[in-house]
Amino acid sequence: NAAASVDFREPLDQALAINTLSLRHVTAFARVAGAPLVHVSTCYVNGYNRGEMREEVVAPAGAARDAIPRHRDGWYDVDALVDSLQRKIERVRAACPDPERLRRRLTDLGIAQAQRHGWNDTYTFTKWLGEQVALRVMHGRMLTIVRPSIIESTLRDPAPGWIEGVKVADAVILAYARGKTSFFPARREGIIDIVPVDLVAN
């Protein structure tokens, strides 16, 4: 499962549907089929956590850290939180009939809720919620969660440099390629953590 909305400022209803609630369907299918599930998440589910991050269940890092109960088998029980988010979404919908204003309000709600719970943005927050859904439903079954960093254009297949759409770091890369940006202010020892999409898929 590699489906996701990678828009950091996606309205909360859409990000929740794509990055979290979809995992209920994917995991139900995997269980019925008796199939293992490989779920592509993101290394950025670590949110505000600092230091070395190991391949384990990520704890929330925000002020609400202790508000999300942790199950004895390791995952965080996010059902009450997801229900709460859906109620907040419905309240915003009821109070805001204008589509453009509604989109802005749901975007702001997503950012506020993400930051309250320990994430920078709606994308990483809803991806973390999705991991918790997968961990709960697939408990005792074969589940692999892959957490690549920024997935970008291909190294080789179907052609070197192939890319579909402009998202994540694409805009910066394209600006450089077109000569609109001549330098990137950064530390020389810094790492640009970009993974070619064909390496992730393969």
PDB file of C-alpha atoms in Angstrom:
ATOM      1  CA  ASN A   1       0.000   0.000   0.000  1.00  0.00           C
ATOM      2  CA  ALA A   2       1.727   3.139  -1.231  1.00  0.00           C
ATOM      3  CA  ALA A   3      -1.347   5.338  -1.707  1.00  0.00           C
ATOM      4  CA  ALA A   4      -1.098   8.673   0.069  1.00  0.00           C
ATOM      5  CA  SER A   5      -1.754  12.355  -0.131  1.00  0.00           C
ATOM      6  CA  VAL A   6       1.658  13.964   0.264  1.00  0.00           C
ATOM      7  CA  ASP A   7       0.267  17.502   0.478  1.00  0.00           C
ATOM      8  CA  PHE A   8       1.515  18.829   3.821  1.00  0.00           C
ATOM      9  CA  ARG A   9      -1.436  21.238   3.929  1.00  0.00           C
ATOM     10  CA  GLU A  10      -4.209  18.930   2.750  1.00  0.00           C
ATOM     11  CA  PRO A  11      -7.611  19.699   4.281  1.00  0.00           C
ATOM     12  CA  LEU A  12      -7.988  17.403   7.288  1.00  0.00           C
ATOM     13  CA  ASP A  13     -11.001  15.505   5.940  1.00  0.00           C
ATOM     14  CA  GLN A  14      -9.144  14.512   2.765  1.00  0.00           C
ATOM     15  CA  ALA A  15      -5.828  13.692   4.486  1.00  0.00           C
ATOM     16  CA  LEU A  16      -7.635  11.591   7.094  1.00  0.00           C
ATOM     17  CA  ALA A  17      -9.591   9.683   4.422  1.00  0.00           C
ATOM     18  CA  ILE A  18      -6.530   8.992   2.257  1.00  0.00           C
ATOM     19  CA  ASN A  19      -3.737   8.502   4.802  1.00  0.00           C
ATOM     20  CA  THR A  20      -5.613   7.006   7.766  1.00  0.00           C
ATOM     21  CA  LEU A  21      -9.100   5.665   7.112  1.00  0.00           C
ATOM     22  CA  SER A  22      -8.029   3.932   3.893  1.00  0.00           C
ATOM     23  CA  LEU A  23      -5.892   1.637   6.065  1.00  0.00           C
ATOM     24  CA  ARG A  24      -9.074   0.141   7.505  1.00  0.00           C
ATOM     25  CA  HIS A  25     -10.004  -1.076   4.018  1.00  0.00           C
ATOM     26  CA  VAL A  26      -6.504  -2.175   2.992  1.00  0.00           C
ATOM     27  CA  THR A  27      -5.969  -4.148   6.209  1.00  0.00           C
ATOM     28  CA  ALA A  28      -9.436  -5.737   5.991  1.00  0.00           C
ATOM     29  CA  PHE A  29      -8.590  -6.906   2.469  1.00  0.00           C
ATOM     30  CA  ALA A  30      -5.196  -8.261   3.583  1.00  0.00           C
ATOM     31  CA  ARG A  31      -6.813 -10.197   6.447  1.00  0.00           C
ATOM     32  CA  VAL A  32      -9.542 -11.721   4.257  1.00  0.00           C
ATOM     33  CA  ALA A  33      -6.986 -12.612   1.587  1.00  0.00           C
ATOM     34  CA  GLY A  34      -4.565 -14.002   4.194  1.00  0.00           C
ATOM     35  CA  ALA A  35      -1.935 -11.829   2.535  1.00  0.00           C
ATOM     36  CA  PRO A  36       0.991  -9.956   4.061  1.00  0.00           C
ATOM     37  CA  LEU A  37       0.795  -6.175   3.936  1.00  0.00           C
ATOM     38  CA  VAL A  38       3.667  -3.872   3.052  1.00  0.00           C
ATOM     39  CA  HIS A  39       2.635  -0.336   3.962  1.00  0.00           C
ATOM     40  CA  VAL A  40       4.685   2.599   2.698  1.00  0.00           C
ATOM     41  CA  SER A  41       4.678   5.315   5.337  1.00  0.00           C
ATOM     42  CA  THR A  42       7.280   8.051   5.822  1.00  0.00           C
ATOM     43  CA  CYS A  43      10.294   8.536   8.063  1.00  0.00           C
ATOM     44  CA  TYR A  44       8.740  11.858   9.045  1.00  0.00           C
ATOM     45  CA  VAL A  45       6.104  10.129  11.218  1.00  0.00           C
ATOM     46  CA  ASN A  46       8.627  10.839  14.002  1.00  0.00           C
ATOM     47  CA  GLY A  47       7.243  14.381  14.156  1.00  0.00           C
ATOM     48  CA  TYR A  48       8.704  16.508  16.941  1.00  0.00           C
ATOM     49  CA  ASN A  49      10.675  13.600  18.436  1.00  0.00           C
ATOM     50  CA  ARG A  50      14.417  14.307  18.626  1.00  0.00           C
ATOM     51  CA  GLY A  51      17.531  12.167  18.431  1.00  0.00           C
ATOM     52  CA  GLU A  52      18.145   8.797  16.859  1.00  0.00           C
ATOM     53  CA  MET A  53      14.980   7.189  15.526  1.00  0.00           C
ATOM     54  CA  ARG A  54      14.800   3.417  15.481  1.00  0.00           C
ATOM     55  CA  GLU A  55      12.453   1.176  13.524  1.00  0.00           C
ATOM     56  CA  GLU A  56       9.765   0.903  16.173  1.00  0.00           C
ATOM     57  CA  VAL A  57       6.328   2.248  16.957  1.00  0.00           C
ATOM     58  CA  VAL A  58       6.637   6.031  17.115  1.00  0.00           C
ATOM     59  CA  ALA A  59       5.358   7.786  20.243  1.00  0.00           C
ATOM     60  CA  PRO A  60       3.560  11.130  19.931  1.00  0.00           C
ATOM     61  CA  ALA A  61       5.773  14.061  20.942  1.00  0.00           C
ATOM     62  CA  GLY A  62       3.292  16.877  21.520  1.00  0.00           C
ATOM     63  CA  ALA A  63       1.561  18.245  24.567  1.00  0.00           C
ATOM     64  CA  ALA A  64      -1.119  15.567  24.113  1.00  0.00           C
ATOM     65  CA  ARG A  65       1.452  12.745  24.278  1.00  0.00           C
ATOM     66  CA  ASP A  66      -0.197  10.993  27.219  1.00  0.00           C
ATOM     67  CA  ALA A  67      -3.716  11.590  25.889  1.00  0.00           C
ATOM     68  CA  ILE A  68      -3.431   8.798  23.312  1.00  0.00           C
ATOM     69  CA  PRO A  69      -3.501   5.424  25.093  1.00  0.00           C
ATOM     70  CA  ARG A  70      -0.914   2.830  24.127  1.00  0.00           C
ATOM     71  CA  HIS A  71      -2.074  -0.750  23.793  1.00  0.00           C
ATOM     72  CA  ARG A  72      -0.051  -3.381  25.616  1.00  0.00           C
ATOM     73  CA  ASP A  73       0.898  -4.858  22.213  1.00  0.00           C
ATOM     74  CA  GLY A  74       2.623  -1.616  21.215  1.00  0.00           C
ATOM     75  CA  TRP A  75       0.377   0.410  18.943  1.00  0.00           C
ATOM     76  CA  TYR A  76      -1.483   3.543  19.994  1.00  0.00           C
ATOM     77  CA  ASP A  77      -5.263   3.258  20.215  1.00  0.00           C
ATOM     78  CA  VAL A  78      -6.249   6.108  17.901  1.00  0.00           C
ATOM     79  CA  ASP A  79      -9.932   5.274  17.331  1.00  0.00           C
ATOM     80  CA  ALA A  80     -11.161   7.866  19.867  1.00  0.00           C
ATOM     81  CA  LEU A  81      -8.812  10.482  18.392  1.00  0.00           C
ATOM     82  CA  VAL A  82      -9.970   9.738  14.831  1.00  0.00           C
ATOM     83  CA  ASP A  83     -13.614   9.980  15.959  1.00  0.00           C
ATOM     84  CA  SER A  84     -12.845  13.308  17.659  1.00  0.00           C
ATOM     85  CA  LEU A  85     -11.191  14.622  14.486  1.00  0.00           C
ATOM     86  CA  GLN A  86     -14.193  13.569  12.413  1.00  0.00           C
ATOM     87  CA  ARG A  87     -16.555  15.392  14.790  1.00  0.00           C
ATOM     88  CA  LYS A  88     -14.409  18.547  14.506  1.00  0.00           C
ATOM     89  CA  ILE A  89     -14.488  18.228  10.714  1.00  0.00           C
ATOM     90  CA  GLU A  90     -18.298  17.960  10.770  1.00  0.00           C
ATOM     91  CA  ARG A  91     -18.594  21.051  12.999  1.00  0.00           C
ATOM     92  CA  VAL A  92     -16.432  23.046  10.571  1.00  0.00           C
ATOM     93  CA  ARG A  93     -18.519  21.788   7.619  1.00  0.00           C
ATOM     94  CA  ALA A  94     -21.767  22.779   9.340  1.00  0.00           C
ATOM     95  CA  ALA A  95     -20.475  26.284  10.096  1.00  0.00           C
ATOM     96  CA  CYS A  96     -18.922  26.979   6.709  1.00  0.00           C
ATOM     97  CA  PRO A  97     -21.035  26.581   3.541  1.00  0.00           C
ATOM     98  CA  ASP A  98     -18.580  28.399   1.220  1.00  0.00           C
ATOM     99  CA  PRO A  99     -16.349  25.729  -0.444  1.00  0.00           C
ATOM    100  CA  GLU A 100     -13.158  27.832  -0.620  1.00  0.00           C
ATOM    101  CA  ARG A 101     -13.490  29.043   2.963  1.00  0.00           C
ATOM    102  CA  LEU A 102     -14.308  25.485   4.077  1.00  0.00           C
ATOM    103  CA  ARG A 103     -11.121  24.202   2.453  1.00  0.00           C
ATOM    104  CA  ARG A 104      -9.029  26.841   4.260  1.00  0.00           C
ATOM    105  CA  ARG A 105     -10.711  26.107   7.592  1.00  0.00           C
ATOM    106  CA  LEU A 106     -10.167  22.340   7.222  1.00  0.00           C
ATOM    107  CA  THR A 107      -6.538  22.965   6.248  1.00  0.00           C
ATOM    108  CA  ASP A 108      -6.039  25.130   9.341  1.00  0.00           C
ATOM    109  CA  LEU A 109      -7.779  22.507  11.501  1.00  0.00           C
ATOM    110  CA  GLY A 110      -5.432  19.807  10.196  1.00  0.00           C
ATOM    111  CA  ILE A 111      -2.310  21.849  10.927  1.00  0.00           C
ATOM    112  CA  ALA A 112      -3.557  22.814  14.404  1.00  0.00           C
ATOM    113  CA  GLN A 113      -4.422  19.224  15.331  1.00  0.00           C
ATOM    114  CA  ALA A 114      -1.147  17.876  13.935  1.00  0.00           C
ATOM    115  CA  GLN A 115       0.927  20.369  15.904  1.00  0.00           C
ATOM    116  CA  ARG A 116      -1.117  19.803  19.057  1.00  0.00           C
ATOM    117  CA  HIS A 117      -0.337  16.087  18.926  1.00  0.00           C
ATOM    118  CA  GLY A 118       3.343  16.401  17.982  1.00  0.00           C
ATOM    119  CA  TRP A 119       3.657  16.637  14.198  1.00  0.00           C
ATOM    120  CA  ASN A 120       4.637  19.474  11.875  1.00  0.00           C
ATOM    121  CA  ASP A 121       1.850  19.006   9.383  1.00  0.00           C
ATOM    122  CA  THR A 122      -1.325  17.142   8.489  1.00  0.00           C
ATOM    123  CA  TYR A 123       0.486  14.701   6.178  1.00  0.00           C
ATOM    124  CA  THR A 124       2.871  13.269   8.774  1.00  0.00           C
ATOM    125  CA  PHE A 125       0.162  13.234  11.460  1.00  0.00           C
ATOM    126  CA  THR A 126      -2.347  11.310   9.335  1.00  0.00           C
ATOM    127  CA  LYS A 127       0.363   8.914   8.124  1.00  0.00           C
ATOM    128  CA  TRP A 128       1.197   8.150  11.782  1.00  0.00           C
ATOM    129  CA  LEU A 129      -2.485   7.567  12.500  1.00  0.00           C
ATOM    130  CA  GLY A 130      -2.583   5.191   9.522  1.00  0.00           C
ATOM    131  CA  GLU A 131       0.375   3.234  10.904  1.00  0.00           C
ATOM    132  CA  GLN A 132      -1.508   2.743  14.175  1.00  0.00           C
ATOM    133  CA  VAL A 133      -4.578   1.446  12.313  1.00  0.00           C
ATOM    134  CA  ALA A 134      -2.405  -1.015  10.376  1.00  0.00           C
ATOM    135  CA  LEU A 135      -0.565  -2.160  13.512  1.00  0.00           C
ATOM    136  CA  ARG A 136      -3.833  -2.846  15.333  1.00  0.00           C
ATOM    137  CA  VAL A 137      -5.715  -4.621  12.553  1.00  0.00           C
ATOM    138  CA  MET A 138      -2.701  -6.634  11.333  1.00  0.00           C
ATOM    139  CA  HIS A 139      -1.601  -7.716  14.833  1.00  0.00           C
ATOM    140  CA  GLY A 140      -0.497 -11.323  14.620  1.00  0.00           C
ATOM    141  CA  ARG A 141      -0.373 -11.126  10.811  1.00  0.00           C
ATOM    142  CA  MET A 142       2.477 -10.266   8.448  1.00  0.00           C
ATOM    143  CA  LEU A 143       2.947  -6.500   8.300  1.00  0.00           C
ATOM    144  CA  THR A 144       5.926  -4.483   7.138  1.00  0.00           C
ATOM    145  CA  ILE A 145       5.975  -0.717   7.462  1.00  0.00           C
ATOM    146  CA  VAL A 146       8.497   0.959   5.163  1.00  0.00           C
ATOM    147  CA  ARG A 147       9.482   4.524   6.063  1.00  0.00           C
ATOM    148  CA  PRO A 148      11.392   6.130   3.205  1.00  0.00           C
ATOM    149  CA  SER A 149      12.224   9.824   3.222  1.00  0.00           C
ATOM    150  CA  ILE A 150      11.333  11.953   0.185  1.00  0.00           C
ATOM    151  CA  ILE A 151      10.370   9.736  -2.760  1.00  0.00           C
ATOM    152  CA  GLU A 152      11.227  11.393  -6.050  1.00  0.00           C
ATOM    153  CA  SER A 153      11.838  10.612  -9.724  1.00  0.00           C
ATOM    154  CA  THR A 154      13.230   7.311 -10.971  1.00  0.00           C
ATOM    155  CA  LEU A 155      16.825   6.203 -11.084  1.00  0.00           C
ATOM    156  CA  ARG A 156      16.290   3.785 -14.017  1.00  0.00           C
ATOM    157  CA  ASP A 157      12.750   2.429 -14.560  1.00  0.00           C
ATOM    158  CA  PRO A 158      10.716   3.147 -16.638  1.00  0.00           C
ATOM    159  CA  ALA A 159      13.295   5.771 -17.736  1.00  0.00           C
ATOM    160  CA  PRO A 160      15.941   7.715 -15.796  1.00  0.00           C
ATOM    161  CA  GLY A 161      14.414  10.822 -14.278  1.00  0.00           C
ATOM    162  CA  TRP A 162      10.788   9.849 -14.985  1.00  0.00           C
ATOM    163  CA  ILE A 163       8.377  11.700 -12.710  1.00  0.00           C
ATOM    164  CA  GLU A 164       4.618  12.173 -12.580  1.00  0.00           C
ATOM    165  CA  GLY A 165       3.294  15.439 -11.196  1.00  0.00           C
ATOM    166  CA  VAL A 166       5.096  18.118  -9.204  1.00  0.00           C
ATOM    167  CA  LYS A 167       5.077  17.586  -5.452  1.00  0.00           C
ATOM    168  CA  VAL A 168       7.286  17.447  -2.351  1.00  0.00           C
ATOM    169  CA  ALA A 169      10.819  18.477  -3.441  1.00  0.00           C
ATOM    170  CA  ASP A 170      10.024  18.484  -7.187  1.00  0.00           C
ATOM    171  CA  ALA A 171       9.449  22.230  -7.364  1.00  0.00           C
ATOM    172  CA  VAL A 172      12.903  22.987  -5.938  1.00  0.00           C
ATOM    173  CA  ILE A 173      14.597  20.407  -8.180  1.00  0.00           C
ATOM    174  CA  LEU A 174      12.805  21.691 -11.284  1.00  0.00           C
ATOM    175  CA  ALA A 175      13.674  25.302 -10.423  1.00  0.00           C
ATOM    176  CA  TYR A 176      17.352  24.301 -10.252  1.00  0.00           C
ATOM    177  CA  ALA A 177      17.136  22.310 -13.505  1.00  0.00           C
ATOM    178  CA  ARG A 178      15.549  25.290 -15.282  1.00  0.00           C
ATOM    179  CA  GLY A 179      18.214  27.685 -13.998  1.00  0.00           C
ATOM    180  CA  LYS A 180      15.778  29.647 -11.810  1.00  0.00           C
ATOM    181  CA  THR A 181      17.654  28.717  -8.645  1.00  0.00           C
ATOM    182  CA  SER A 182      21.442  28.767  -8.675  1.00  0.00           C
ATOM    183  CA  PHE A 183      22.176  27.645  -5.118  1.00  0.00           C
ATOM    184  CA  PHE A 184      20.670  25.982  -2.066  1.00  0.00           C
ATOM    185  CA  PRO A 185      21.517  27.539   1.297  1.00  0.00           C
ATOM    186  CA  ALA A 186      22.489  24.541   3.439  1.00  0.00           C
ATOM    187  CA  ARG A 187      25.199  23.014   5.565  1.00  0.00           C
ATOM    188  CA  ARG A 188      27.819  21.242   3.454  1.00  0.00           C
ATOM    189  CA  GLU A 189      27.679  18.187   5.721  1.00  0.00           C
ATOM    190  CA  GLY A 190      23.886  18.005   5.450  1.00  0.00           C
ATOM    191  CA  ILE A 191      22.189  15.081   3.748  1.00  0.00           C
ATOM    192  CA  ILE A 192      19.558  15.517   1.062  1.00  0.00           C
ATOM    193  CA  ASP A 193      17.538  12.412   1.828  1.00  0.00           C
ATOM    194  CA  ILE A 194      15.812  11.647  -1.472  1.00  0.00           C
ATOM    195  CA  VAL A 195      14.973   8.108  -2.604  1.00  0.00           C
ATOM    196  CA  PRO A 196      14.223   7.239  -6.265  1.00  0.00           C
ATOM    197  CA  VAL A 197      10.672   5.917  -6.654  1.00  0.00           C
ATOM    198  CA  ASP A 198      11.767   2.804  -8.561  1.00  0.00           C
ATOM    199  CA  LEU A 199      14.019   1.763  -5.661  1.00  0.00           C
ATOM    200  CA  VAL A 200      11.072   2.058  -3.262  1.00  0.00           C
ATOM    201  CA  ALA A 201       8.730   0.191  -5.602  1.00  0.00           C
ATOM    202  CA  ASN A 202      11.264  -2.546  -6.329  1.00  0.00           C
TER     203      ASN A 202
END
